[in-house]
XYZ file of C-alpha atoms in Angstrom:
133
model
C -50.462 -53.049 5.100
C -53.371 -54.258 2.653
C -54.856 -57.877 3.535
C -56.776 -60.521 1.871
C -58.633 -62.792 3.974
C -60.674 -65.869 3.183
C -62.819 -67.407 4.960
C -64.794 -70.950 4.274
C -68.029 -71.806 5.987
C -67.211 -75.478 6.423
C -64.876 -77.699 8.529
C -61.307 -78.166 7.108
C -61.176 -81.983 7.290
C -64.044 -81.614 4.163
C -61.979 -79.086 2.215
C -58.612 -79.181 -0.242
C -55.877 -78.406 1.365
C -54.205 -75.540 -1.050
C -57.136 -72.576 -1.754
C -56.698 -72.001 -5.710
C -58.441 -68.363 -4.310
C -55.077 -67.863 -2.384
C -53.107 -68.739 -5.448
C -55.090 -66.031 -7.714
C -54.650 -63.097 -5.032
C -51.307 -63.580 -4.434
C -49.912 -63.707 -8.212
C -52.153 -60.597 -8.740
C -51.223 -58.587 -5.794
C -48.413 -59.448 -4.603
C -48.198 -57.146 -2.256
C -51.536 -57.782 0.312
C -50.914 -60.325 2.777
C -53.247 -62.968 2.789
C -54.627 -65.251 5.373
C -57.240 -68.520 5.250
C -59.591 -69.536 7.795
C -62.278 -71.928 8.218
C -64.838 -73.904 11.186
C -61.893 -76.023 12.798
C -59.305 -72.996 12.351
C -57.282 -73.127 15.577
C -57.372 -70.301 17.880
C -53.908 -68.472 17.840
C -54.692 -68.327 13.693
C -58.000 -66.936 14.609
C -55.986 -64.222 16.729
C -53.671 -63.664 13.710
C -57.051 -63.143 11.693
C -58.362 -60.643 14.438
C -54.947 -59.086 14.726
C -54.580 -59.245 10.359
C -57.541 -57.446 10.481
C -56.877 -54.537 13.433
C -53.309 -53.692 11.672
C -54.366 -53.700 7.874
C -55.157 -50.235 6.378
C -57.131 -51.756 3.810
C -58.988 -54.910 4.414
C -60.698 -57.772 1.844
C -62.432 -60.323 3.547
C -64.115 -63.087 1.399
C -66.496 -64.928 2.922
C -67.121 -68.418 1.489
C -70.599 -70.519 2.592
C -73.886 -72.180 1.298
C -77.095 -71.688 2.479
C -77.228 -74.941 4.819
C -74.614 -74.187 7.014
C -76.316 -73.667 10.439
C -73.212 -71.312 12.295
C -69.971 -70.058 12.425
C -68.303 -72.036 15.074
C -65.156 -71.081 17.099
C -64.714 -68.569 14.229
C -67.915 -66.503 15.901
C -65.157 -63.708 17.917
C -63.285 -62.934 14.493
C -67.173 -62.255 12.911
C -68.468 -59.716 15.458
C -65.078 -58.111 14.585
C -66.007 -57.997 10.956
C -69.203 -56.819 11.970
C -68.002 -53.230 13.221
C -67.542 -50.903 10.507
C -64.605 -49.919 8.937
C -64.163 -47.862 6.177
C -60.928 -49.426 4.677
C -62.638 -53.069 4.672
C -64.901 -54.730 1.686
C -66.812 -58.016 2.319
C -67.084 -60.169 -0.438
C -69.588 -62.725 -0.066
C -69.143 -65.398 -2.412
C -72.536 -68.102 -2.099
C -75.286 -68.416 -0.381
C -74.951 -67.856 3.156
C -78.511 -67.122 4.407
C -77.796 -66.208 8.212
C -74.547 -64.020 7.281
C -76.263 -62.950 4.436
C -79.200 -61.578 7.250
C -76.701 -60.130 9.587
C -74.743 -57.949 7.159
C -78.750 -56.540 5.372
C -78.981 -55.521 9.672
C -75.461 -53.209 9.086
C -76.042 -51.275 6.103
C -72.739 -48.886 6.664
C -70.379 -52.261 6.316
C -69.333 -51.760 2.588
C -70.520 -55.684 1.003
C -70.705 -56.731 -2.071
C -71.986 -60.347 -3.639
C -69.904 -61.924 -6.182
C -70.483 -65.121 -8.303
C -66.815 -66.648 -9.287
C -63.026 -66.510 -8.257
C -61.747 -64.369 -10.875
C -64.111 -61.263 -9.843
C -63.216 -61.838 -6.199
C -59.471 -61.053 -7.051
C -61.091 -58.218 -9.516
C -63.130 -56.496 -6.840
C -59.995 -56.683 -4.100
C -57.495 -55.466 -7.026
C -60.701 -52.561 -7.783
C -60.746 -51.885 -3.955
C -56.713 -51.998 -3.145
C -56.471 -49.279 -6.157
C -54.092 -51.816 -8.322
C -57.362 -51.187 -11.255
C -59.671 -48.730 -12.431
């Protein structure tokens, strides 16, 4: 099973409710099974996340945050997850994030790359899930 999973720095009740992210992956590749999380996620979908995560044979996780934000919240368990490497799994991080941004620099063998807009974030996961060249 490929996944796609997205995850916003910042509290739901300040964010849209349909990701137009979500949209993107799934018209382009149709097959990964895709998942959205953010700060007030509950916890069973943060077990679906972990568990997601565990079953997939290939793994993209976008990560979504600004430099301000100060933590991760109740989403900290799925992170030290993402943390371990895994050689089927890309991070994408997608802003500014300065304390994720210093914890991934600590784990050089976690396979991370920066990107700047929605449209390469579905081109790197299409890149990495082998649908392009």
């Amino acid at each position: 099973m490929k996944a796609f999973l997205y995850i916003q720095l910042s509290a739901g009740k300040d964010l849209p409710y349909q990701q137009p992210i979500l949209s993107a992956v799934k018209e382009a590749l149709p097959d990964v099974t895709v998942l959205d999380i953010d700060l007030d996620t509950d916890k069973l979908t943060l077990q679906m996340a972990t568990r997601l995560l565990e079953e997939a044979t290939q793994a993209v996780v976008c990560i979504k945050g600004e430099q301000e934000q100060a933590g991760f919240g109740s989403i900290l368990p799925l992170f030290e997850a993402l943390l371990t490497p895994h050689q089927n799994r890309l991070l994408l991080i997608l802003g500014q994030p300065a304390r994720l941004l210093r914890m991934l620099q600590a784990r050089p063998q976690l396979l991370v790359k920066q990107v700047q807009s929605e449209t390469e974030i579905v081109q790197q996961a299409a890149v990495f899930f082998g649908e392009l060249d």
